[in-house]
Amino acid sequence: MTRNGWSFGLVVPLLATAGARGDEVVIPPEVRAAESARIALIERIAPAVVCMLDENKKGGGAGILIDPAGYGLSNFHVVARSMETRRGFGGLADGTAYPMEILGVDVTGDVAMFKLTGSERFDAVSLGDSDRMRIGDPVLVMGDPFAVAWDYTASVSRGIVSGVHRYQKGAGDRLVYTDCIQVDAAVNPGNSGGGLFNHAGKLVGIIGRASFAERGRVSVGLGYAISANQIRRFIPGLRAGLHTFHGTLDATVTDAPEGVIFNAMHTDSIAAEMGIELGDTLLRFDGYEIRSANQFASLLGTYPDGWPVSVDYRRGDQERSVELRLSRLPVTLDAPIPVDREQNLAEVRRTLERFKAAVGGAERIADVVSIGWTGVREHLEQSQRVTMSQPVRLELEKVSPASPVHPLAWNLTDHPEPEDEPSWTVVGADAHEGEIVQVLEHRQPDGGRIYFAFDETCLLRRVQVAFEEGEIARVYTYDGYQDVDGLRLPRRMGAAHDVDRQFHVDIVEQYVLERRM
Amino acid sequence: MIRSVTLITLTLLAGPARAERATDALHDVVTEALPRVVKLYGASVGQSEWFGSGVLVSSDGQVVTMLSVMLDADRLRGVTADGTAYPARVVRRDEARQLALVQLDLAAVHATQPPSLPYFAPVSSDAVQPGDWVTVVANPFRVAEGDELLSVMLGTLSTKTKLDARRYTQDIRYDGPVLVVDAITSNPGSSGGALLTLDGRWIGLLGRIATSNLTGTRLNYAIPGEEVDAFLRGVPTIRSVQTVEPIEPGYHGIKLFKFGFRRKLVYVDRVAGNSPASRAGLRRDDLIVTIDGKPIRRVREFHEIMNRHGPGEVVTLDIKRGKKLITAKLTLDEPR
Amino acid sequence: MMRQRYINLLFGLALAWLSSATHASTPSGIGVAEPQAFRNAAARVEPSVVTIETVGGAMPPDIAGGGQSFRIADGPSTGLIHAADGLIITSSFNFVRDPSVITVTLADGRRFVADLIARDEIRKLAMLRIDATGLPVPVWAAPTERRVGMWSIALGRAFGGDRAAMSVGMISAVGRFDGLAVQTDAKLSPVNYGGPLIDLAGRVIGLCVPIGPNLSEMAGAGLYDSGVGFVIGIEQIRRVQTRLARGESIVPGKFGAAIQDAEPGGVRIKAVAEPSPAHQAGMLAGDRIVEIDGQPIARVDTLMRLMSLRAAGEAVTITLMRDEQRMTFRVTLHSISAIGPFPAPPSDEPAASRPSTAPASQPASQPAA
């Protein structure tokens, strides 16, 4: 029975673990090193994994922080229960449940963005290039399967990439997973919204689905993640509290002997409007070779509404190419999702503040009276050179085709006042020269609109001006900064141009600052 | 302190670099393997059609897969890596090994110059030990359609053991050893898929969805490469479940309890005098727990096993007497 | 001595680093070294792994929970030597049938009749005794030696044979369920319930058991092979081994109240069973529980979690509100079998918290939360 004999038997092994024993296993250094690397990697990522909780702190699903300011990604179907109040909590590995707000959502693509508050700085991960994931690559999945993370410490599972560019049918037109990454790491209910990480610890996907068998809702080795590259195109809009939509051509293609051909098209479709006809063979979409109808459907599903893409097609023996913007793909909703106006405004302020900080900071700008801007305006047909200089501090009523305005300069010297704020909105994301930008719209009192496009680093890339209620009339593009009297002002390379190509302003662009003494 | 930092730095440097090298290797192996496994589609089941996987074993389109009635379909077809669908038919069946050979009709699609398809030659599973990495190439849940690549999983070899499993209520009549895999291969569409070593050799064919009789849970198993090889070479199987030569069973002298609550267990009721059982020391109320190492739980099992041993054969019994386990060796007599 | 070890380590690592720098395109490097390391680790603990076989007993219930139900089979199961003088620790899952005969076969082939002396229904453990001495006891990893991301290999004897079947995974989380269990993504199932989960050094991280997310009876087995598996570590076993070794089973402790969520918070008692610790202490239907052992209780979920780890015989302090008055009771928990019926049928038992499920349609794959 209970003797010292057996308790001694237990104590000895426990003591034995402390020192070396004759029969100790020798572990090859490379095996140890690989294991240690994985342990270290998980330690690095784990603080960024969020256990998604509803208003009552009840768990179900995960999220991943991608910005130290507390922004994170999850699935729409994880936050759907909280859409009425758009409030919840995010549990982190430090054991704290931080207040959470749901920002924008992508219902078609099953993505949502949230923001945690309650800390100066959150641990976050960065997005990786999901296009570089190959079959066989080792991956880690982190989330909250079966809601067992009572202390908000996420669960980790390991596996490999089983397939790429996978298509998983949705529930009707919602939660469609196109071009997703398939993995064999354990994915169970509760892993949704969690992260798929590559061997370098970059977030390459958001896990959201799994194939379940007759056994029930238990992992059988097939999990699916929305690719990071798809999500990137939606992030600017999601951060701004928008309900983002996916894009469509309003046309379908099918496999045929000669290739992938357009076999159905809405008469009002953007495809038809741009001159594509039934029977045309689709060759490339946004630069990607199109091999099959399925592959195209999967690829198309990664693009937002309004995205600019090039479509290369063949008619007969002639190859043609058009640039168009995708139309909006509608999605069925139980209830319409209103734009989160507050979030949108917060994002406007955040972007403008970051931009001003990049220029030199609000303090440095505060004493600027005017930014003089000199450019050369050339009339295409008459090759006339006219030098214009324009003091800035504009009465915007004066904006008209006759008085070219440099909206950037206006923006620098005027700080949006609360009364101005309703006129500012983040309208979403766009592609500019292959990069993803966030577009802010400023509505002018006379009905004109100016669109500012900022890239990830808050570098100003493009400005579009629409006069009164008309279409975009003028476009300015920027590619860097130049130092002007201590401020870093956007520098333009190449011509700004009027959309109707009548006028363009030469590349010589000078700023002259006038400061308050 | 500096030493520790150096160690840690070296460790971390060694880690990720290693990972990349190993995955290059895995990716290359998988790239080579994928075109040698095909998607199979067969008989309709209600609204949907049966789907599975198969491994190419010849350049002219012979495919090995698991035997199934779903292959007996007019619409049986195989789809190769480039998405070409070929009509197919079963050309050979092996009930004992549960394998089928299917021929893709290449000429039906390519009137002239049918392609020479890449294929696998089966390798003996002696090439792997438990714990070794194995890769799985198959089409679970028909995730891949047309020219889309099949799904790949990475697992380890769990063990090699005799198959003791059933499909629904019927035992699978395969009498040989199988490879049990530490990866979920028991999924719709996976059967007939390829089990490979980490360096790309084909060591097993994924079995059909089955439940282990030992655990009651789904069994992830593969028919070993040497069995597939024997099948392809037309080697008749020696092991055969159905044909057991009836022999005259030897006499043991044990009479078991037949009635009452003890019916389910194998208790000794009487031991005949001057019998193998009495000579081995068996007594009334002994509980027979195992015969030749195999646990038995029913009177029926006792008789089934004992009837397979003839006179002169030695049978080892483990019996529980009180709290002790006693081993008894019986040399069977001529029938009385 | 230490210096020599450091130099050896440095040399080994430098070698590893150098060899990784040279082109090793075949998997002959780590792809072969890792499996060998797994086998070496298994070999170290194999002498302590036993095969358990059972004969007879009642027809087992179907196991449901998480997945479809499955019927418990009667193949061999796994256990681990716990003390040199004949104590075997395993999972209570292996004895759901209440078998008539239990045999234990050691790694060296010797077979013994075993007595099932006690069960721990909270940790899903069972303790057996065989009449043997000088048995090889395994080495256990200390709690501080567990790290998320470490290799973890589950060993199981269900398939018989010379060596245990292996399932390779890693530690997914530590300190699950308030420190009750360690989580792994190795495939745990009846193949290895009751067997060890080991690290690369061959030390036991924990004993494999079928614990489910709500810690209920045997529902955890419904999650077999899911990649979410739980093992009980040595520090937990040490808490109960004395009681188990002397034949004292550990069962969940209840105080005998039917409960539901209350507004504005806390848990309302809907009915009090009789007899029960709650009844004996004078708790009444209508009382609103706000604290257990000083921990605030906001919802039924929280209370269920706190109580799920408590055993019969343990005492608990319950703070509740009755008509705006704060009252405190100290009760000793009883097993369910010692608790009587409720006076009026309570409404639905509070369901354990579960993540919300997906939209109803049937796509090829489903949203995973």
PDB file of N, CA and C in Angstrom, chain B residues 139-207:
ATOM      1  N   ASN B 139      -7.189  13.505 -53.214  1.00  0.00           N
ATOM      2  CA  ASN B 139      -8.201  14.524 -53.497  1.00  0.00           C
ATOM      3  C   ASN B 139      -9.364  14.467 -52.501  1.00  0.00           C
ATOM      4  N   PRO B 140      -9.098  14.674 -51.201  1.00  0.00           N
ATOM      5  CA  PRO B 140     -10.196  14.648 -50.239  1.00  0.00           C
ATOM      6  C   PRO B 140     -11.215  15.733 -50.538  1.00  0.00           C
ATOM      7  N   PHE B 141     -12.484  15.400 -50.362  1.00  0.00           N
ATOM      8  CA  PHE B 141     -13.582  16.362 -50.558  1.00  0.00           C
ATOM      9  C   PHE B 141     -13.591  16.972 -51.957  1.00  0.00           C
ATOM     10  N   ARG B 142     -12.932  16.339 -52.917  1.00  0.00           N
ATOM     11  CA  ARG B 142     -12.772  16.839 -54.287  1.00  0.00           C
ATOM     12  C   ARG B 142     -12.522  18.342 -54.331  1.00  0.00           C
ATOM     13  N   VAL B 143     -11.607  18.768 -53.454  1.00  0.00           N
ATOM     14  CA  VAL B 143     -11.232  20.177 -53.418  1.00  0.00           C
ATOM     15  C   VAL B 143     -10.635  20.602 -54.755  1.00  0.00           C
ATOM     16  N   ALA B 144      -9.879  19.682 -55.376  1.00  0.00           N
ATOM     17  CA  ALA B 144      -9.237  19.993 -56.650  1.00  0.00           C
ATOM     18  C   ALA B 144     -10.103  19.470 -57.786  1.00  0.00           C
ATOM     19  N   GLU B 145     -10.398  20.336 -58.752  1.00  0.00           N
ATOM     20  CA  GLU B 145     -11.158  19.942 -59.945  1.00  0.00           C
ATOM     21  C   GLU B 145     -10.335  20.273 -61.176  1.00  0.00           C
ATOM     22  N   GLY B 146     -10.575  19.534 -62.239  1.00  0.00           N
ATOM     23  CA  GLY B 146      -9.894  19.853 -63.486  1.00  0.00           C
ATOM     24  C   GLY B 146      -8.387  19.789 -63.338  1.00  0.00           C
ATOM     25  N   ASP B 147      -7.727  20.894 -63.671  1.00  0.00           N
ATOM     26  CA  ASP B 147      -6.264  20.892 -63.611  1.00  0.00           C
ATOM     27  C   ASP B 147      -5.741  21.431 -62.281  1.00  0.00           C
ATOM     28  N   GLU B 148      -6.619  21.619 -61.326  1.00  0.00           N
ATOM     29  CA  GLU B 148      -6.158  22.096 -60.019  1.00  0.00           C
ATOM     30  C   GLU B 148      -5.366  21.008 -59.324  1.00  0.00           C
ATOM     31  N   LEU B 149      -4.341  21.416 -58.594  1.00  0.00           N
ATOM     32  CA  LEU B 149      -3.447  20.446 -57.982  1.00  0.00           C
ATOM     33  C   LEU B 149      -4.121  19.716 -56.838  1.00  0.00           C
ATOM     34  N   LEU B 150      -3.767  18.445 -56.684  1.00  0.00           N
ATOM     35  CA  LEU B 150      -4.301  17.641 -55.592  1.00  0.00           C
ATOM     36  C   LEU B 150      -3.814  18.189 -54.247  1.00  0.00           C
ATOM     37  N   SER B 151      -4.440  17.709 -53.186  1.00  0.00           N
ATOM     38  CA  SER B 151      -4.078  18.176 -51.850  1.00  0.00           C
ATOM     39  C   SER B 151      -2.929  17.347 -51.299  1.00  0.00           C
ATOM     40  N   VAL B 152      -2.065  18.018 -50.565  1.00  0.00           N
ATOM     41  CA  VAL B 152      -0.890  17.357 -49.995  1.00  0.00           C
ATOM     42  C   VAL B 152      -0.912  17.505 -48.480  1.00  0.00           C
ATOM     43  N   MET B 153      -0.620  16.433 -47.786  1.00  0.00           N
ATOM     44  CA  MET B 153      -0.511  16.496 -46.323  1.00  0.00           C
ATOM     45  C   MET B 153       0.838  15.930 -45.911  1.00  0.00           C
ATOM     46  N   LEU B 154       1.293  16.344 -44.743  1.00  0.00           N
ATOM     47  CA  LEU B 154       2.537  15.810 -44.183  1.00  0.00           C
ATOM     48  C   LEU B 154       2.213  15.171 -42.848  1.00  0.00           C
ATOM     49  N   GLY B 155       2.658  13.931 -42.662  1.00  0.00           N
ATOM     50  CA  GLY B 155       2.420  13.267 -41.386  1.00  0.00           C
ATOM     51  C   GLY B 155       3.584  12.358 -41.090  1.00  0.00           C
ATOM     52  N   THR B 156       3.376  11.419 -40.192  1.00  0.00           N
ATOM     53  CA  THR B 156       4.418  10.439 -39.920  1.00  0.00           C
ATOM     54  C   THR B 156       3.820   9.048 -40.029  1.00  0.00           C
ATOM     55  N   LEU B 157       4.677   8.051 -40.114  1.00  0.00           N
ATOM     56  CA  LEU B 157       4.182   6.688 -40.052  1.00  0.00           C
ATOM     57  C   LEU B 157       3.946   6.359 -38.592  1.00  0.00           C
ATOM     58  N   SER B 158       2.716   5.978 -38.274  1.00  0.00           N
ATOM     59  CA  SER B 158       2.359   5.706 -36.882  1.00  0.00           C
ATOM     60  C   SER B 158       2.804   4.312 -36.466  1.00  0.00           C
ATOM     61  N   THR B 159       2.433   3.334 -37.255  1.00  0.00           N
ATOM     62  CA  THR B 159       2.843   1.965 -36.989  1.00  0.00           C
ATOM     63  C   THR B 159       2.486   1.107 -38.199  1.00  0.00           C
ATOM     64  N   LYS B 160       2.964  -0.124 -38.179  1.00  0.00           N
ATOM     65  CA  LYS B 160       2.578  -1.080 -39.222  1.00  0.00           C
ATOM     66  C   LYS B 160       1.907  -2.227 -38.482  1.00  0.00           C
ATOM     67  N   THR B 161       0.716  -2.576 -38.895  1.00  0.00           N
ATOM     68  CA  THR B 161      -0.014  -3.583 -38.136  1.00  0.00           C
ATOM     69  C   THR B 161      -1.008  -4.294 -39.029  1.00  0.00           C
ATOM     70  N   LYS B 162      -1.602  -5.362 -38.515  1.00  0.00           N
ATOM     71  CA  LYS B 162      -2.612  -6.086 -39.249  1.00  0.00           C
ATOM     72  C   LYS B 162      -3.890  -5.250 -39.273  1.00  0.00           C
ATOM     73  N   LEU B 163      -4.599  -5.301 -40.378  1.00  0.00           N
ATOM     74  CA  LEU B 163      -5.825  -4.526 -40.468  1.00  0.00           C
ATOM     75  C   LEU B 163      -6.957  -5.233 -39.743  1.00  0.00           C
ATOM     76  N   ASP B 164      -7.567  -4.523 -38.819  1.00  0.00           N
ATOM     77  CA  ASP B 164      -8.731  -5.058 -38.109  1.00  0.00           C
ATOM     78  C   ASP B 164      -9.738  -3.918 -38.066  1.00  0.00           C
ATOM     79  N   ALA B 165     -10.508  -3.804 -39.166  1.00  0.00           N
ATOM     80  CA  ALA B 165     -11.378  -2.644 -39.296  1.00  0.00           C
ATOM     81  C   ALA B 165     -12.619  -3.013 -40.093  1.00  0.00           C
ATOM     82  N   ARG B 166     -13.593  -2.107 -40.057  1.00  0.00           N
ATOM     83  CA  ARG B 166     -14.841  -2.371 -40.761  1.00  0.00           C
ATOM     84  C   ARG B 166     -15.296  -1.127 -41.494  1.00  0.00           C
ATOM     85  N   ARG B 167     -16.138  -1.370 -42.511  1.00  0.00           N
ATOM     86  CA  ARG B 167     -16.843  -0.287 -43.163  1.00  0.00           C
ATOM     87  C   ARG B 167     -18.308  -0.466 -42.788  1.00  0.00           C
ATOM     88  N   TYR B 168     -18.885   0.538 -42.187  1.00  0.00           N
ATOM     89  CA  TYR B 168     -20.225   0.416 -41.627  1.00  0.00           C
ATOM     90  C   TYR B 168     -20.245  -0.816 -40.717  1.00  0.00           C
ATOM     91  N   THR B 169     -21.010  -1.834 -41.034  1.00  0.00           N
ATOM     92  CA  THR B 169     -21.084  -2.981 -40.127  1.00  0.00           C
ATOM     93  C   THR B 169     -20.255  -4.166 -40.609  1.00  0.00           C
ATOM     94  N   GLN B 170     -19.675  -4.026 -41.806  1.00  0.00           N
ATOM     95  CA  GLN B 170     -18.952  -5.176 -42.373  1.00  0.00           C
ATOM     96  C   GLN B 170     -17.458  -5.081 -42.159  1.00  0.00           C
ATOM     97  N   ASP B 171     -16.881  -6.155 -41.659  1.00  0.00           N
ATOM     98  CA  ASP B 171     -15.431  -6.185 -41.510  1.00  0.00           C
ATOM     99  C   ASP B 171     -14.760  -6.136 -42.881  1.00  0.00           C
ATOM    100  N   ILE B 172     -13.647  -5.447 -42.964  1.00  0.00           N
ATOM    101  CA  ILE B 172     -12.894  -5.409 -44.212  1.00  0.00           C
ATOM    102  C   ILE B 172     -12.081  -6.680 -44.299  1.00  0.00           C
ATOM    103  N   ARG B 173     -12.285  -7.405 -45.397  1.00  0.00           N
ATOM    104  CA  ARG B 173     -11.637  -8.704 -45.494  1.00  0.00           C
ATOM    105  C   ARG B 173     -10.277  -8.574 -46.155  1.00  0.00           C
ATOM    106  N   TYR B 174      -9.399  -7.922 -45.486  1.00  0.00           N
ATOM    107  CA  TYR B 174      -8.026  -7.807 -45.977  1.00  0.00           C
ATOM    108  C   TYR B 174      -7.152  -8.370 -44.881  1.00  0.00           C
ATOM    109  N   ASP B 175      -6.417  -9.381 -45.247  1.00  0.00           N
ATOM    110  CA  ASP B 175      -5.791 -10.173 -44.207  1.00  0.00           C
ATOM    111  C   ASP B 175      -4.345  -9.795 -43.919  1.00  0.00           C
ATOM    112  N   GLY B 176      -3.862  -8.769 -44.534  1.00  0.00           N
ATOM    113  CA  GLY B 176      -2.434  -8.485 -44.427  1.00  0.00           C
ATOM    114  C   GLY B 176      -2.147  -7.252 -43.601  1.00  0.00           C
ATOM    115  N   PRO B 177      -0.879  -6.888 -43.580  1.00  0.00           N
ATOM    116  CA  PRO B 177      -0.492  -5.705 -42.795  1.00  0.00           C
ATOM    117  C   PRO B 177      -0.814  -4.415 -43.554  1.00  0.00           C
ATOM    118  N   VAL B 178      -1.067  -3.373 -42.782  1.00  0.00           N
ATOM    119  CA  VAL B 178      -1.274  -2.059 -43.385  1.00  0.00           C
ATOM    120  C   VAL B 178      -0.380  -1.041 -42.669  1.00  0.00           C
ATOM    121  N   LEU B 179      -0.163   0.068 -43.321  1.00  0.00           N
ATOM    122  CA  LEU B 179       0.574   1.165 -42.710  1.00  0.00           C
ATOM    123  C   LEU B 179      -0.446   2.089 -42.071  1.00  0.00           C
ATOM    124  N   VAL B 180      -0.322   2.336 -40.789  1.00  0.00           N
ATOM    125  CA  VAL B 180      -1.209   3.288 -40.129  1.00  0.00           C
ATOM    126  C   VAL B 180      -0.510   4.640 -40.139  1.00  0.00           C
ATOM    127  N   VAL B 181      -1.221   5.647 -40.609  1.00  0.00           N
ATOM    128  CA  VAL B 181      -0.614   6.944 -40.870  1.00  0.00           C
ATOM    129  C   VAL B 181      -1.073   7.970 -39.834  1.00  0.00           C
ATOM    130  N   ASP B 182      -0.143   8.788 -39.377  1.00  0.00           N
ATOM    131  CA  ASP B 182      -0.465   9.885 -38.459  1.00  0.00           C
ATOM    132  C   ASP B 182      -0.767  11.126 -39.288  1.00  0.00           C
ATOM    133  N   ALA B 183      -1.884  11.054 -40.011  1.00  0.00           N
ATOM    134  CA  ALA B 183      -2.428  12.159 -40.804  1.00  0.00           C
ATOM    135  C   ALA B 183      -3.825  11.680 -41.141  1.00  0.00           C
ATOM    136  N   ILE B 184      -4.732  12.598 -41.344  1.00  0.00           N
ATOM    137  CA  ILE B 184      -6.106  12.159 -41.604  1.00  0.00           C
ATOM    138  C   ILE B 184      -6.239  11.800 -43.079  1.00  0.00           C
ATOM    139  N   THR B 185      -6.241  10.503 -43.358  1.00  0.00           N
ATOM    140  CA  THR B 185      -6.417  10.060 -44.733  1.00  0.00           C
ATOM    141  C   THR B 185      -7.796   9.440 -44.918  1.00  0.00           C
ATOM    142  N   SER B 186      -8.515   9.277 -43.820  1.00  0.00           N
ATOM    143  CA  SER B 186      -9.826   8.660 -43.895  1.00  0.00           C
ATOM    144  C   SER B 186     -10.860   9.739 -44.190  1.00  0.00           C
ATOM    145  N   ASN B 187     -10.851  10.245 -45.407  1.00  0.00           N
ATOM    146  CA  ASN B 187     -11.776  11.280 -45.851  1.00  0.00           C
ATOM    147  C   ASN B 187     -12.362  10.878 -47.191  1.00  0.00           C
ATOM    148  N   PRO B 188     -13.575  11.330 -47.510  1.00  0.00           N
ATOM    149  CA  PRO B 188     -14.123  11.027 -48.833  1.00  0.00           C
ATOM    150  C   PRO B 188     -13.210  11.577 -49.914  1.00  0.00           C
ATOM    151  N   GLY B 189     -12.881  10.732 -50.877  1.00  0.00           N
ATOM    152  CA  GLY B 189     -12.031  11.161 -51.978  1.00  0.00           C
ATOM    153  C   GLY B 189     -10.563  10.810 -51.812  1.00  0.00           C
ATOM    154  N   SER B 190     -10.147  10.459 -50.587  1.00  0.00           N
ATOM    155  CA  SER B 190      -8.724  10.185 -50.378  1.00  0.00           C
ATOM    156  C   SER B 190      -8.338   8.774 -50.794  1.00  0.00           C
ATOM    157  N   SER B 191      -9.299   7.844 -50.780  1.00  0.00           N
ATOM    158  CA  SER B 191      -8.907   6.459 -51.050  1.00  0.00           C
ATOM    159  C   SER B 191      -8.313   6.341 -52.438  1.00  0.00           C
ATOM    160  N   GLY B 192      -7.247   5.547 -52.541  1.00  0.00           N
ATOM    161  CA  GLY B 192      -6.536   5.419 -53.805  1.00  0.00           C
ATOM    162  C   GLY B 192      -5.442   6.453 -53.962  1.00  0.00           C
ATOM    163  N   GLY B 193      -5.299   7.339 -53.007  1.00  0.00           N
ATOM    164  CA  GLY B 193      -4.243   8.343 -53.074  1.00  0.00           C
ATOM    165  C   GLY B 193      -2.893   7.728 -52.739  1.00  0.00           C
ATOM    166  N   ALA B 194      -1.839   8.517 -52.890  1.00  0.00           N
ATOM    167  CA  ALA B 194      -0.482   7.994 -52.722  1.00  0.00           C
ATOM    168  C   ALA B 194       0.099   8.374 -51.371  1.00  0.00           C
ATOM    169  N   LEU B 195       0.762   7.413 -50.749  1.00  0.00           N
ATOM    170  CA  LEU B 195       1.539   7.646 -49.532  1.00  0.00           C
ATOM    171  C   LEU B 195       3.003   7.583 -49.941  1.00  0.00           C
ATOM    172  N   LEU B 196       3.761   8.638 -49.662  1.00  0.00           N
ATOM    173  CA  LEU B 196       5.142   8.728 -50.136  1.00  0.00           C
ATOM    174  C   LEU B 196       6.091   8.964 -48.972  1.00  0.00           C
ATOM    175  N   THR B 197       7.351   8.578 -49.194  1.00  0.00           N
ATOM    176  CA  THR B 197       8.383   8.956 -48.225  1.00  0.00           C
ATOM    177  C   THR B 197       8.711  10.429 -48.430  1.00  0.00           C
ATOM    178  N   LEU B 198       9.527  10.969 -47.541  1.00  0.00           N
ATOM    179  CA  LEU B 198       9.864  12.389 -47.646  1.00  0.00           C
ATOM    180  C   LEU B 198      10.674  12.669 -48.904  1.00  0.00           C
ATOM    181  N   ASP B 199      11.355  11.626 -49.433  1.00  0.00           N
ATOM    182  CA  ASP B 199      12.089  11.849 -50.677  1.00  0.00           C
ATOM    183  C   ASP B 199      11.344  11.313 -51.888  1.00  0.00           C
ATOM    184  N   GLY B 200      10.047  11.128 -51.748  1.00  0.00           N
ATOM    185  CA  GLY B 200       9.213  10.937 -52.931  1.00  0.00           C
ATOM    186  C   GLY B 200       9.026   9.517 -53.430  1.00  0.00           C
ATOM    187  N   ARG B 201       9.371   8.506 -52.631  1.00  0.00           N
ATOM    188  CA  ARG B 201       9.133   7.142 -53.091  1.00  0.00           C
ATOM    189  C   ARG B 201       7.737   6.699 -52.672  1.00  0.00           C
ATOM    190  N   TRP B 202       7.104   5.889 -53.515  1.00  0.00           N
ATOM    191  CA  TRP B 202       5.730   5.504 -53.302  1.00  0.00           C
ATOM    192  C   TRP B 202       5.655   4.232 -52.465  1.00  0.00           C
ATOM    193  N   ILE B 203       5.223   4.349 -51.227  1.00  0.00           N
ATOM    194  CA  ILE B 203       5.243   3.211 -50.312  1.00  0.00           C
ATOM    195  C   ILE B 203       3.864   2.727 -49.892  1.00  0.00           C
ATOM    196  N   GLY B 204       2.810   3.405 -50.343  1.00  0.00           N
ATOM    197  CA  GLY B 204       1.503   2.905 -49.923  1.00  0.00           C
ATOM    198  C   GLY B 204       0.364   3.535 -50.686  1.00  0.00           C
ATOM    199  N   LEU B 205      -0.763   2.812 -50.731  1.00  0.00           N
ATOM    200  CA  LEU B 205      -1.974   3.310 -51.371  1.00  0.00           C
ATOM    201  C   LEU B 205      -3.011   3.566 -50.281  1.00  0.00           C
ATOM    202  N   LEU B 206      -3.546   4.784 -50.233  1.00  0.00           N
ATOM    203  CA  LEU B 206      -4.487   5.118 -49.154  1.00  0.00           C
ATOM    204  C   LEU B 206      -5.733   4.250 -49.235  1.00  0.00           C
ATOM    205  N   GLY B 207      -6.111   3.718 -48.073  1.00  0.00           N
ATOM    206  CA  GLY B 207      -7.276   2.843 -48.009  1.00  0.00           C
ATOM    207  C   GLY B 207      -8.583   3.621 -47.971  1.00  0.00           C
TER     208      GLY B 207
END
